[in-house]
Coordinates of C-alpha atoms in Angstrom, one line a residue:
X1297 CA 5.2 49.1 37.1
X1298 CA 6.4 51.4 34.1
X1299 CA 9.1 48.9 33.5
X1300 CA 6.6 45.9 33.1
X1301 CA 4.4 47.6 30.8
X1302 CA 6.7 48.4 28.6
X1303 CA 7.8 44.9 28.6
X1304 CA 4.7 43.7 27.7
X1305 CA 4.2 46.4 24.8
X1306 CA 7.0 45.5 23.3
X1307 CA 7.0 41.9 23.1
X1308 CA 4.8 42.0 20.6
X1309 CA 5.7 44.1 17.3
X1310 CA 3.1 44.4 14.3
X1311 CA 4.2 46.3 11.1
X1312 CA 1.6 46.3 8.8
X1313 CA 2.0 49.7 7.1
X1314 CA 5.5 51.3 6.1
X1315 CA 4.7 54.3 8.6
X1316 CA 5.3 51.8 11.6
X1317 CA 8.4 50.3 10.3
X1318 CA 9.9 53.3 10.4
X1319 CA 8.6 54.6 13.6
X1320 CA 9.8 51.3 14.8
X1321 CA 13.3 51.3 13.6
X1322 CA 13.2 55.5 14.8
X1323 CA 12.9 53.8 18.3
X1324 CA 15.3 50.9 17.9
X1325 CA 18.0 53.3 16.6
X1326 CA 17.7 56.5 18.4
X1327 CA 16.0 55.7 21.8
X1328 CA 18.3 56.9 25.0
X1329 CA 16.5 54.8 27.1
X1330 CA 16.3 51.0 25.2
X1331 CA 20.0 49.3 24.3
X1332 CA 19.8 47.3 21.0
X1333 CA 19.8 44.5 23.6
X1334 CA 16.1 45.1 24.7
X1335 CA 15.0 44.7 21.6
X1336 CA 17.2 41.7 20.9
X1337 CA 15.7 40.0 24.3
X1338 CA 12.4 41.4 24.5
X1339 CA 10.8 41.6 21.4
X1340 CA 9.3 38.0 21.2
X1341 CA 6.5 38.3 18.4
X1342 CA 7.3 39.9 15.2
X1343 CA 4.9 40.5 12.3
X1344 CA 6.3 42.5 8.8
X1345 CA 3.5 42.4 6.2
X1346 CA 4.3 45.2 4.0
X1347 CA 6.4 45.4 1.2
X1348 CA 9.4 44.1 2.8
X1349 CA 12.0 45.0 -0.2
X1350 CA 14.1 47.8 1.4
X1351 CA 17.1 48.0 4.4
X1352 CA 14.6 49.3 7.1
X1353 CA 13.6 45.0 6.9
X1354 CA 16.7 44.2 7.1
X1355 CA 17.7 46.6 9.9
X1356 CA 14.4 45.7 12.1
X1357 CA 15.0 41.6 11.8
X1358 CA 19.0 42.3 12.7
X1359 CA 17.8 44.2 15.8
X1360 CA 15.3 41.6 16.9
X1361 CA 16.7 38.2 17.3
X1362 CA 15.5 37.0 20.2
X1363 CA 11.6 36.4 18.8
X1364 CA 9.7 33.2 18.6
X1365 CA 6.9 33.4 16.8
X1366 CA 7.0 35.2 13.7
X1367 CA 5.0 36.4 10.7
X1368 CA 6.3 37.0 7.8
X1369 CA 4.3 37.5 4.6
X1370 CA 6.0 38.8 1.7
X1371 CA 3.4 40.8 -0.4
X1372 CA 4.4 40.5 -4.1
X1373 CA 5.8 43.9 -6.0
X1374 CA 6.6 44.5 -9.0
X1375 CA 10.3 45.8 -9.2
X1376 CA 9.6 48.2 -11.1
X1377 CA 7.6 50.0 -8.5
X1378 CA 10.4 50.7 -5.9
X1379 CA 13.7 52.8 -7.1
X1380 CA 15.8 50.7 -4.3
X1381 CA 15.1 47.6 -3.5
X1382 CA 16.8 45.0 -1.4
X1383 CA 17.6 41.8 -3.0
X1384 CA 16.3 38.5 -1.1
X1385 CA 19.8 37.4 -0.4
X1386 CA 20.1 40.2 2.7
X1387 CA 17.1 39.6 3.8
X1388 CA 17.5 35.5 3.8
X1389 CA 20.9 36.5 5.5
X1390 CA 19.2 38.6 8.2
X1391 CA 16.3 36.0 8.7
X1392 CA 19.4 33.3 9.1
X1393 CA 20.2 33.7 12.8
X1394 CA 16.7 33.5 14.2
X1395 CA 15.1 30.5 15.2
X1396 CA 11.1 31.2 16.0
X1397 CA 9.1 28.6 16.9
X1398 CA 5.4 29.2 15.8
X1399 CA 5.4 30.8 12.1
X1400 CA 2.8 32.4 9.5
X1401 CA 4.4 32.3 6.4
X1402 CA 3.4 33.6 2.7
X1403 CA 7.0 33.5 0.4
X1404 CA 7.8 34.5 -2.8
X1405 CA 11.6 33.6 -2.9
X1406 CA 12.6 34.7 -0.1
X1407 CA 14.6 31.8 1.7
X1408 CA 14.4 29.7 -1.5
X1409 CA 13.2 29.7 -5.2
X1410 CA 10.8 28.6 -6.3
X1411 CA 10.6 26.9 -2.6
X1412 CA 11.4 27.6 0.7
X1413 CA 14.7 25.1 1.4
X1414 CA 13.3 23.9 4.7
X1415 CA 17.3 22.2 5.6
X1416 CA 18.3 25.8 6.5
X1417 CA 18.7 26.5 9.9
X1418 CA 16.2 29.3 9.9
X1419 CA 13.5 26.4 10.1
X1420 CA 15.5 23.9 12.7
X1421 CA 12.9 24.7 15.8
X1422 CA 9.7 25.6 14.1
X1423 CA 7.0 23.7 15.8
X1424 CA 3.2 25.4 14.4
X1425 CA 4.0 26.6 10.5
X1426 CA 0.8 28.0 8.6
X1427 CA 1.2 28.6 5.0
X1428 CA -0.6 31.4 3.6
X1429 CA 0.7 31.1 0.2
X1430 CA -2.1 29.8 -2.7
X1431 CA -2.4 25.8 -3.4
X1432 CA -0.4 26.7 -6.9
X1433 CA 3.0 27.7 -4.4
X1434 CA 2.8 25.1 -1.9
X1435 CA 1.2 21.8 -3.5
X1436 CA 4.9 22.3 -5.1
X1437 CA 7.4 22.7 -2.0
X1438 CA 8.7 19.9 -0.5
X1439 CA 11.1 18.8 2.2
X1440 CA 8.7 19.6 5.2
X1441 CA 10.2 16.3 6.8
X1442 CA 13.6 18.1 7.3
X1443 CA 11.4 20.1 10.1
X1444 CA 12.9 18.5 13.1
X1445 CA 10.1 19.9 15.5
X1446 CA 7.5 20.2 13.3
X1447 CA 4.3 19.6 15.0
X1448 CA 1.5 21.2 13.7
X1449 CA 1.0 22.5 10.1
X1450 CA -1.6 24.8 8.2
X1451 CA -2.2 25.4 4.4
X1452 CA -4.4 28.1 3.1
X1453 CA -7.2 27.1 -0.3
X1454 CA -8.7 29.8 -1.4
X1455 CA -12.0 28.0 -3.0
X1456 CA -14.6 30.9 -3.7
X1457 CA -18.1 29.8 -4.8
X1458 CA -17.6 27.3 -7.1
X1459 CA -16.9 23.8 -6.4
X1460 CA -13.3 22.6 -7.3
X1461 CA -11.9 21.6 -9.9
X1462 CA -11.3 17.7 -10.2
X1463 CA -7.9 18.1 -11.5
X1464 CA -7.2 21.2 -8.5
X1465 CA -8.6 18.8 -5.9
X1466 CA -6.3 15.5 -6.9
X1467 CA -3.2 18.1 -7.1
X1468 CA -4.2 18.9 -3.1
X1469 CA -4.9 15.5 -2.9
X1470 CA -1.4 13.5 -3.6
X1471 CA 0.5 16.5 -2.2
X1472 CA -1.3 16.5 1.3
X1473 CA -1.0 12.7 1.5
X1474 CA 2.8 13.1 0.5
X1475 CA 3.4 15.5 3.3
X1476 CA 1.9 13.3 6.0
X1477 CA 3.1 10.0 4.8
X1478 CA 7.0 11.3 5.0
X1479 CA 6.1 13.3 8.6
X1480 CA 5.2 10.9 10.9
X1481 CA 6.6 13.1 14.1
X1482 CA 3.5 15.9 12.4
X1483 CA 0.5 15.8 15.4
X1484 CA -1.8 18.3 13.0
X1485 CA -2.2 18.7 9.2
X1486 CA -4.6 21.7 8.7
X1487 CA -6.7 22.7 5.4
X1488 CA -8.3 25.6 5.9
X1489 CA -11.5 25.8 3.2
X1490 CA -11.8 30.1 3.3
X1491 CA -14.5 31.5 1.3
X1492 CA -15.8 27.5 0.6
X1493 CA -19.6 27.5 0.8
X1494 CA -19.5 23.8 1.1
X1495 CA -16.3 22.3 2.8
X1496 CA -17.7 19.5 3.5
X1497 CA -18.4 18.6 -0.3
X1498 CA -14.7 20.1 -0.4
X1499 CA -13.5 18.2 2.3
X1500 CA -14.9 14.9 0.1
X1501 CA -13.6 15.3 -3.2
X1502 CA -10.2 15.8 -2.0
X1503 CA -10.1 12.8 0.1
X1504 CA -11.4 10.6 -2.5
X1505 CA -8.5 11.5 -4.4
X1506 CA -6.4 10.3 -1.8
X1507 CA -4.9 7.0 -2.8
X1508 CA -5.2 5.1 0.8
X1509 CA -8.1 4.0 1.9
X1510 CA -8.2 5.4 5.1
X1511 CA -7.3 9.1 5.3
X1512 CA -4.8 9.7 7.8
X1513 CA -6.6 11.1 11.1
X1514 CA -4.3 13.6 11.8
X1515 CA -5.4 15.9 8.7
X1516 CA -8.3 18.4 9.3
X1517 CA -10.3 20.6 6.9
X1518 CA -11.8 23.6 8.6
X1519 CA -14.0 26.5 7.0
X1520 CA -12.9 29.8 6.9
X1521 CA -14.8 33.2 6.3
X1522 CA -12.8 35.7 7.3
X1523 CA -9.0 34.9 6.5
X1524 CA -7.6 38.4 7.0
X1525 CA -8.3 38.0 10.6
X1526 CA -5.6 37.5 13.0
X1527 CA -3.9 35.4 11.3
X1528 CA -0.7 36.4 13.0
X1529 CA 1.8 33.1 14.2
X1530 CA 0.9 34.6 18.0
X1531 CA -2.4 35.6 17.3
X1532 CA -5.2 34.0 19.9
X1533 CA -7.3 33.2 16.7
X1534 CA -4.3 31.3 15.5
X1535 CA -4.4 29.4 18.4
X1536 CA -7.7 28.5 18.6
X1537 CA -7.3 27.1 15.2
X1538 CA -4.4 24.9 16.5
X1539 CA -6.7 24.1 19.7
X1540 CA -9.5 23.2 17.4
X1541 CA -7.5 21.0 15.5
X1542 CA -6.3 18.9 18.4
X1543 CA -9.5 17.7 19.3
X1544 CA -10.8 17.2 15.8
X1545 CA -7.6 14.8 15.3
X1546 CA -8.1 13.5 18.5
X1547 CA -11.7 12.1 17.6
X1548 CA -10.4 11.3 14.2
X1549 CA -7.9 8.8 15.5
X1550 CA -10.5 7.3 17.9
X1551 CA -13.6 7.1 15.9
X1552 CA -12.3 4.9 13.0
X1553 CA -12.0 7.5 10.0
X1554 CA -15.4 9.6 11.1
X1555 CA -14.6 13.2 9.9
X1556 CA -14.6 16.0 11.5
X1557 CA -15.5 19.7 10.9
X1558 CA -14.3 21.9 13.6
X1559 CA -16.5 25.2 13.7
X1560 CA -16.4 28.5 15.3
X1561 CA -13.7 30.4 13.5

């Protein structure tokens, strides 16, 4: 019974604060009881959202290969702030051998500059990706079609209480019509609206900027209130938002361009 327990405790990792990654990596490197090979076969979720520049990153995401869903938000820091730091290249080069499935991404040069090279083999099995980064990061990437098993996809706009701007919303506009048009294998294109008093005015002025005239079913705007919650790649929220999705594209594709506005978060 101990055995399974402990199992299940550690297929899930969070570090969130620099306290944990070191008690983690204490455990990883000095336990009697755990071979680097449990943690290379049993840790299955990982989430780093701390200030990720240092070898204790590096030395956690070497030890745990095995994981399939991970989060990996990369919280900008000035240099200057840290006397060493770890240079992206390590930490691209200890990211390189893994191969998650379900993903929750903010990146600031890390496996790429100025965007994420999404032909690396680091990407190859990705099925869910949510992009937390602002619109300004991602309405620039591109290459999401070299996603093999990409599925379902998720980008964050931080919209606030005033309306947006015309110019912000044909930006959004042209690159979410890009991204669909060149994934055709892509079930699920997610926008989440967070802090957006109106998404459904939102939801309008983006589409109008659109230049079909029937947006494609498969892309769903969803409100958002409370972002910093569980927003993990394995979190149940997460996958609720997924779930949600499904059925709003599934309407979508049957009710001749009616939009939807999934609820509930």
């Amino acid at each position: 019974m101990g055995v399974r327990i402990e199992l299940i405790l550690y297929s899930v990792v969070n570090l969130h604060r620099e306290t944990t990654c070191r008690a983690f990596l204490r455990t990883i490197e000095t336990s009697r009881t755990k071979s680097r090979a449990f943690f290379a076969t049993h840790v299955k979720s990982l989430c780093i959202s701390y200030d990720i520049y240092n070898d204790r990153t590096v030395r956690i995401i070497t030890a745990c290969q095995g994981v399939t869903s991970l989060t990996f938000w990369v919280i900008p820091t000035p240099w200057q702030t840290s006397i060493v730091r770890i240079p992206h290249e390590e930490i691209a080069a200890a990211l390189d051998p893994l191969r998650p499935q379900r993903l929750s991404v903010l990146l600031h040069g890390i496996l790429g500059s100025p965007y994420p090279q999404f032909h690396l083999s680091f990407f190859q099995r990705i099925t869910h990706l949510s992009v937390i980064n602002k619109w300004e990061d991602w309405t620039t990437w591109w290459g999401f079609e070299a996603l093999p098993c990409l599925t379902h996809l998720s980008f964050d706009l931080r919209v606030g209480p005033r309306s947006l701007d015309d110019k912000v919303a044909y930006t959004i506009a042209q690159s979410l019509h890009a991204v669909l048009s060149r994934c055709p294998h892509m079930r699920v294109c997610v926008l989440l609206l967070i802090f957006d008093p109106s998404p459904k005015f939102t939801a309008a002025k983006i589409t109008h900027y659109m230049p079909v005239s029937k947006v494609d079913p498969r892309l769903v705007f969803m409100g958002d209130s409370e972002p910093f919650l569980d927003r993990e790649a394995h979190s149940l929220r997460e996958a609720r938002i997924w779930r949600m999705a499904e059925q709003a594209v599934d309407i979508q594709s049957s009710s001749g361009g009616g939009r939807q506005f999934p609820s509930g978060l």
